Short mmCIF file of C-alpha atoms in Angstrom, two decimals:
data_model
loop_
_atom_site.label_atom_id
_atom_site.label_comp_id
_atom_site.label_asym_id
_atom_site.label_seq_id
_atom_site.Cartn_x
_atom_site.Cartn_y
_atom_site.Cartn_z
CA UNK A 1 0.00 0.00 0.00
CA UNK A 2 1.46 3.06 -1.13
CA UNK A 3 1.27 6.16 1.70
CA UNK A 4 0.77 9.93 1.09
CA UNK A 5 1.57 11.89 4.27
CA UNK A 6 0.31 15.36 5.39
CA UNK A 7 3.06 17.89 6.57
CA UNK A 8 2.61 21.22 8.29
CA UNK A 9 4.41 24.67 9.46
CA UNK A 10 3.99 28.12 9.63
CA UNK A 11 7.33 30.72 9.75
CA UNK A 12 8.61 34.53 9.36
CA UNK A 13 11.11 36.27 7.51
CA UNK A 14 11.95 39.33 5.87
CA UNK A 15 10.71 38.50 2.44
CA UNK A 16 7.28 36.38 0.93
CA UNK A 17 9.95 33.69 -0.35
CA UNK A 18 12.02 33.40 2.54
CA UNK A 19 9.00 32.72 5.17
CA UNK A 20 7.81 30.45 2.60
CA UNK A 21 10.92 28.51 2.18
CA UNK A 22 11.22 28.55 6.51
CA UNK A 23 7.62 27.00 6.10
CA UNK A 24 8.36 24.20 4.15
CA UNK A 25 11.87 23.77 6.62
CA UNK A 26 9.15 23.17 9.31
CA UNK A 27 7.36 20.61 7.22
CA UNK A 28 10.30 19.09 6.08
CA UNK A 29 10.28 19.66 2.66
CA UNK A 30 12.34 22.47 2.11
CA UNK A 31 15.14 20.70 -0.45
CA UNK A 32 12.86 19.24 -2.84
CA UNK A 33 11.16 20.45 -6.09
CA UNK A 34 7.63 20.37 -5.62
CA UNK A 35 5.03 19.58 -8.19
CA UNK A 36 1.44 20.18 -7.41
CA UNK A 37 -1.21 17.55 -8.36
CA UNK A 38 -5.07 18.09 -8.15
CA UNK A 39 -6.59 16.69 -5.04
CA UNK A 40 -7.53 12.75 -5.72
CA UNK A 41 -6.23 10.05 -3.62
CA UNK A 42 -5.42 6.78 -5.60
CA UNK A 43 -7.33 3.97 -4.22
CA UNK A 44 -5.58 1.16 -1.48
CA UNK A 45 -3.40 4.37 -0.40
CA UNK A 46 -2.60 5.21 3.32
CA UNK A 47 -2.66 8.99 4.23
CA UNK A 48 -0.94 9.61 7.72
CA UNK A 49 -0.82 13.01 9.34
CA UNK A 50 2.81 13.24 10.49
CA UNK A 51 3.58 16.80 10.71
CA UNK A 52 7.16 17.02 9.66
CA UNK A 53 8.01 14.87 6.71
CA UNK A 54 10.72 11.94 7.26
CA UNK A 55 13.44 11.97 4.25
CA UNK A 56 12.29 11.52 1.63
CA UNK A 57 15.05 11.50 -1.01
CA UNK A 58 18.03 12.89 -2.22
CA UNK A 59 17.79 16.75 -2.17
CA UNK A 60 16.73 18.51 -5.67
CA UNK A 61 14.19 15.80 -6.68
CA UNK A 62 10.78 16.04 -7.57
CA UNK A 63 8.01 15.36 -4.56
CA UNK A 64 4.35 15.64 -5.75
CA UNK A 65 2.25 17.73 -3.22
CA UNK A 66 -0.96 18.85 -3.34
CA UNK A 67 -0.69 21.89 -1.76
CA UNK A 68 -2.36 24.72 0.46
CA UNK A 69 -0.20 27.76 1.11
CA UNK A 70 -1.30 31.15 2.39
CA UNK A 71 1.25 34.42 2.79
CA UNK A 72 0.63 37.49 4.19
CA UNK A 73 2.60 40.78 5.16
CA UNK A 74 2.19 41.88 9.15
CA UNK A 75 -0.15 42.43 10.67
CA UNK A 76 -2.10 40.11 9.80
CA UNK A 77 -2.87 36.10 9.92
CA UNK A 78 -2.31 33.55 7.41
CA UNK A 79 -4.02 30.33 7.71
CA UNK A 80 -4.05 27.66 5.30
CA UNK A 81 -5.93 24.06 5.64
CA UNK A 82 -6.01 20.63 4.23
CA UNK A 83 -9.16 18.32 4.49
CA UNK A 84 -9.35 14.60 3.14
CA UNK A 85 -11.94 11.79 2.91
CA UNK A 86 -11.09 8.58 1.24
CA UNK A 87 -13.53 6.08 -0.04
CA UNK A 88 -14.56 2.79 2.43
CA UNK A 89 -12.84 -0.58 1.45
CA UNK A 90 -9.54 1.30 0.15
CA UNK A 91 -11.27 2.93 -2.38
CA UNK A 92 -10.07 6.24 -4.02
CA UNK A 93 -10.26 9.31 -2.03
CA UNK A 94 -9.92 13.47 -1.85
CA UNK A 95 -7.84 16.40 -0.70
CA UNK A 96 -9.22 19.84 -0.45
CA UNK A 97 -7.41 22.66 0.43
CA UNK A 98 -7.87 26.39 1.23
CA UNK A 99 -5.73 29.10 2.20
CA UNK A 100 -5.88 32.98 2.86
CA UNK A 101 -5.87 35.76 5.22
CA UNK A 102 -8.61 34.44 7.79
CA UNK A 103 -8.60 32.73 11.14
CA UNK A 104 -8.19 29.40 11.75
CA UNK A 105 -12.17 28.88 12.00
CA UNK A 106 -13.00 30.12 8.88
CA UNK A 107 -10.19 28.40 7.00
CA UNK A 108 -10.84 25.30 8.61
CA UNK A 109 -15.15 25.86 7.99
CA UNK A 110 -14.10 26.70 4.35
CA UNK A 111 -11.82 23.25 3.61
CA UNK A 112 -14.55 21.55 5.18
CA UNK A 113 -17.59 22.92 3.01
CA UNK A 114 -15.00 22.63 -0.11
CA UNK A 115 -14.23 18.94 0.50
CA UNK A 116 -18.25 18.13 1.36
CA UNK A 117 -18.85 19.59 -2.11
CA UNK A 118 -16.35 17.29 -3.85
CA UNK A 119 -18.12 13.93 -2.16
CA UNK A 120 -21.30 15.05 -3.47
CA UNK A 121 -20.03 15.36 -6.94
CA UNK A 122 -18.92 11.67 -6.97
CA UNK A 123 -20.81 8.14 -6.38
CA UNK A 124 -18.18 7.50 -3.78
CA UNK A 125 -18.84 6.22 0.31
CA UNK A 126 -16.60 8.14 1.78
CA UNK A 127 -15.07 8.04 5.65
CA UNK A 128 -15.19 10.51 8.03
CA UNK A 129 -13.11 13.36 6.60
CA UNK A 130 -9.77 14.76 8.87
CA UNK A 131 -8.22 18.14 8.67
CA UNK A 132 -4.82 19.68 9.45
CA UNK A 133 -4.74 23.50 9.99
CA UNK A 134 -2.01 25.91 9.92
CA UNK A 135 -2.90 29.84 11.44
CA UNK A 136 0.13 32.03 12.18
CA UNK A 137 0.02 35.75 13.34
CA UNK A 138 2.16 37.95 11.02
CA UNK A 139 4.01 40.51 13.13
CA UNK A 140 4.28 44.13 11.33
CA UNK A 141 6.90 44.06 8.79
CA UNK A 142 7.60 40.75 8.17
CA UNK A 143 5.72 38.13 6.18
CA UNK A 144 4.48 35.03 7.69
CA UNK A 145 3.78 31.43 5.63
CA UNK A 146 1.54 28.93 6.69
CA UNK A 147 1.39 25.31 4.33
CA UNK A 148 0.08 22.19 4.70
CA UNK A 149 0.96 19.64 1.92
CA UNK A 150 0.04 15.73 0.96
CA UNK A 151 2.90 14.64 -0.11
CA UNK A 152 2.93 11.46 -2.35
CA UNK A 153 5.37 8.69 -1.64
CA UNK A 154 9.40 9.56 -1.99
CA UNK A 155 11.01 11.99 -3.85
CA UNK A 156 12.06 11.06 -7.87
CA UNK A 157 14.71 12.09 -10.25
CA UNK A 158 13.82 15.41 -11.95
CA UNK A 159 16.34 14.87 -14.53
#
C-alpha cells in the first residue's frame, strides 16, 4: 500500500519567499522540487498526518504535493488548511485545500464545506473526513507562511 503523508508549518522572515521557504523547513520539505497535483487520492493508499516529513530523497528531486499555502505581510494572519476523505474498502479518495488571510475557523469551515462539495459530486462512500490547519500571526513588517501539503510517496529524479 502506497502512503501519502500530510506535513505542516507556519514561519517569518523578511521576504514572501524566505518565510515560505522557513515554512516548508518546518514541514520538512524544504530541499525538494515540488510539483502540485489536483486533489484525488489513488485507491488502497494510506494517508498519515505526520507533521514534519521523514526523508524523503536525495535533495533537488521532484516530490508531488498537493498543496495549500497562504502568505501574508504583518499584521495580519495567514491560515491555510487541508481536508481529506477517502472512499470505504480502500477505495479512491480526496484532498481539499484552502488558504488565505482568515482565522483558523474560517479556513478550517471553508476546507470543510470545499471537500463536502467534492463527495457530493462523486458516487463514492466516503469516511469521516480529517483536517490539518495551519494559522500564524504575522508581526508588522515581516511576512508570515503557513502550508500544509500531501505529499505522495518519496522523492524522484527530476532529470
Amino acid at each position: 500500500m502506497s502512503t501519502i503523508r500530510v506535513v505542516w508549518g507556519t514561519a517569518s522572515g523578511p521576504t514572501a519567499m524566505s518565510s515560505y521557504d522557513a515554512a516548508l523547513a518546518e514541514a520538512g520539505v524544504e530541499n525538494y522540487n515540488l510539483v502540485s497535483v489536483s486533489s484525488v487520492i489513488p485507491a488502497e493508499t494510506y494517508v498519515e498526518a505526520v507533521g514534519t516529513a521523514p526523508d524523503l530523497g536525495p535533495a533537488g528531486e521532484r516530490l508531488t504535493v498537493v498543496e495549500a499555502r497562504a502568505t501574508t505581510a504583518g499584521p495580519g494572519r495567514a491560515s491555510a488548511a487541508l481536508a481529506w476523505s477517502q472512499s470505504v474498502d480502500d477505495g479512491p479518495g480526496l484532498f481539499y485545500e484552502t488558504s488565505g488571510e482568515m482565522d483558523r475557523e474560517d479556513v478550517e469551515r471553508r476546507v470543510r464545506e470545499g471537500l463536502a462539495a467534492g463527495q457530493d459530486l462523486r458516487d463514492w462512500e466516503f469516511t469521516e473526513p480529517r483536517v490539518a490547519v495551519e494559522s500564524h500571526q504575522a508581526d508588522s513588517g515581516r511576512y508570515t507562511t503557513a502550508v500544509v501539503l500531501a505529499v505522495y510517496g518519496e522523492s524522484e529524479p527530476i532529470l
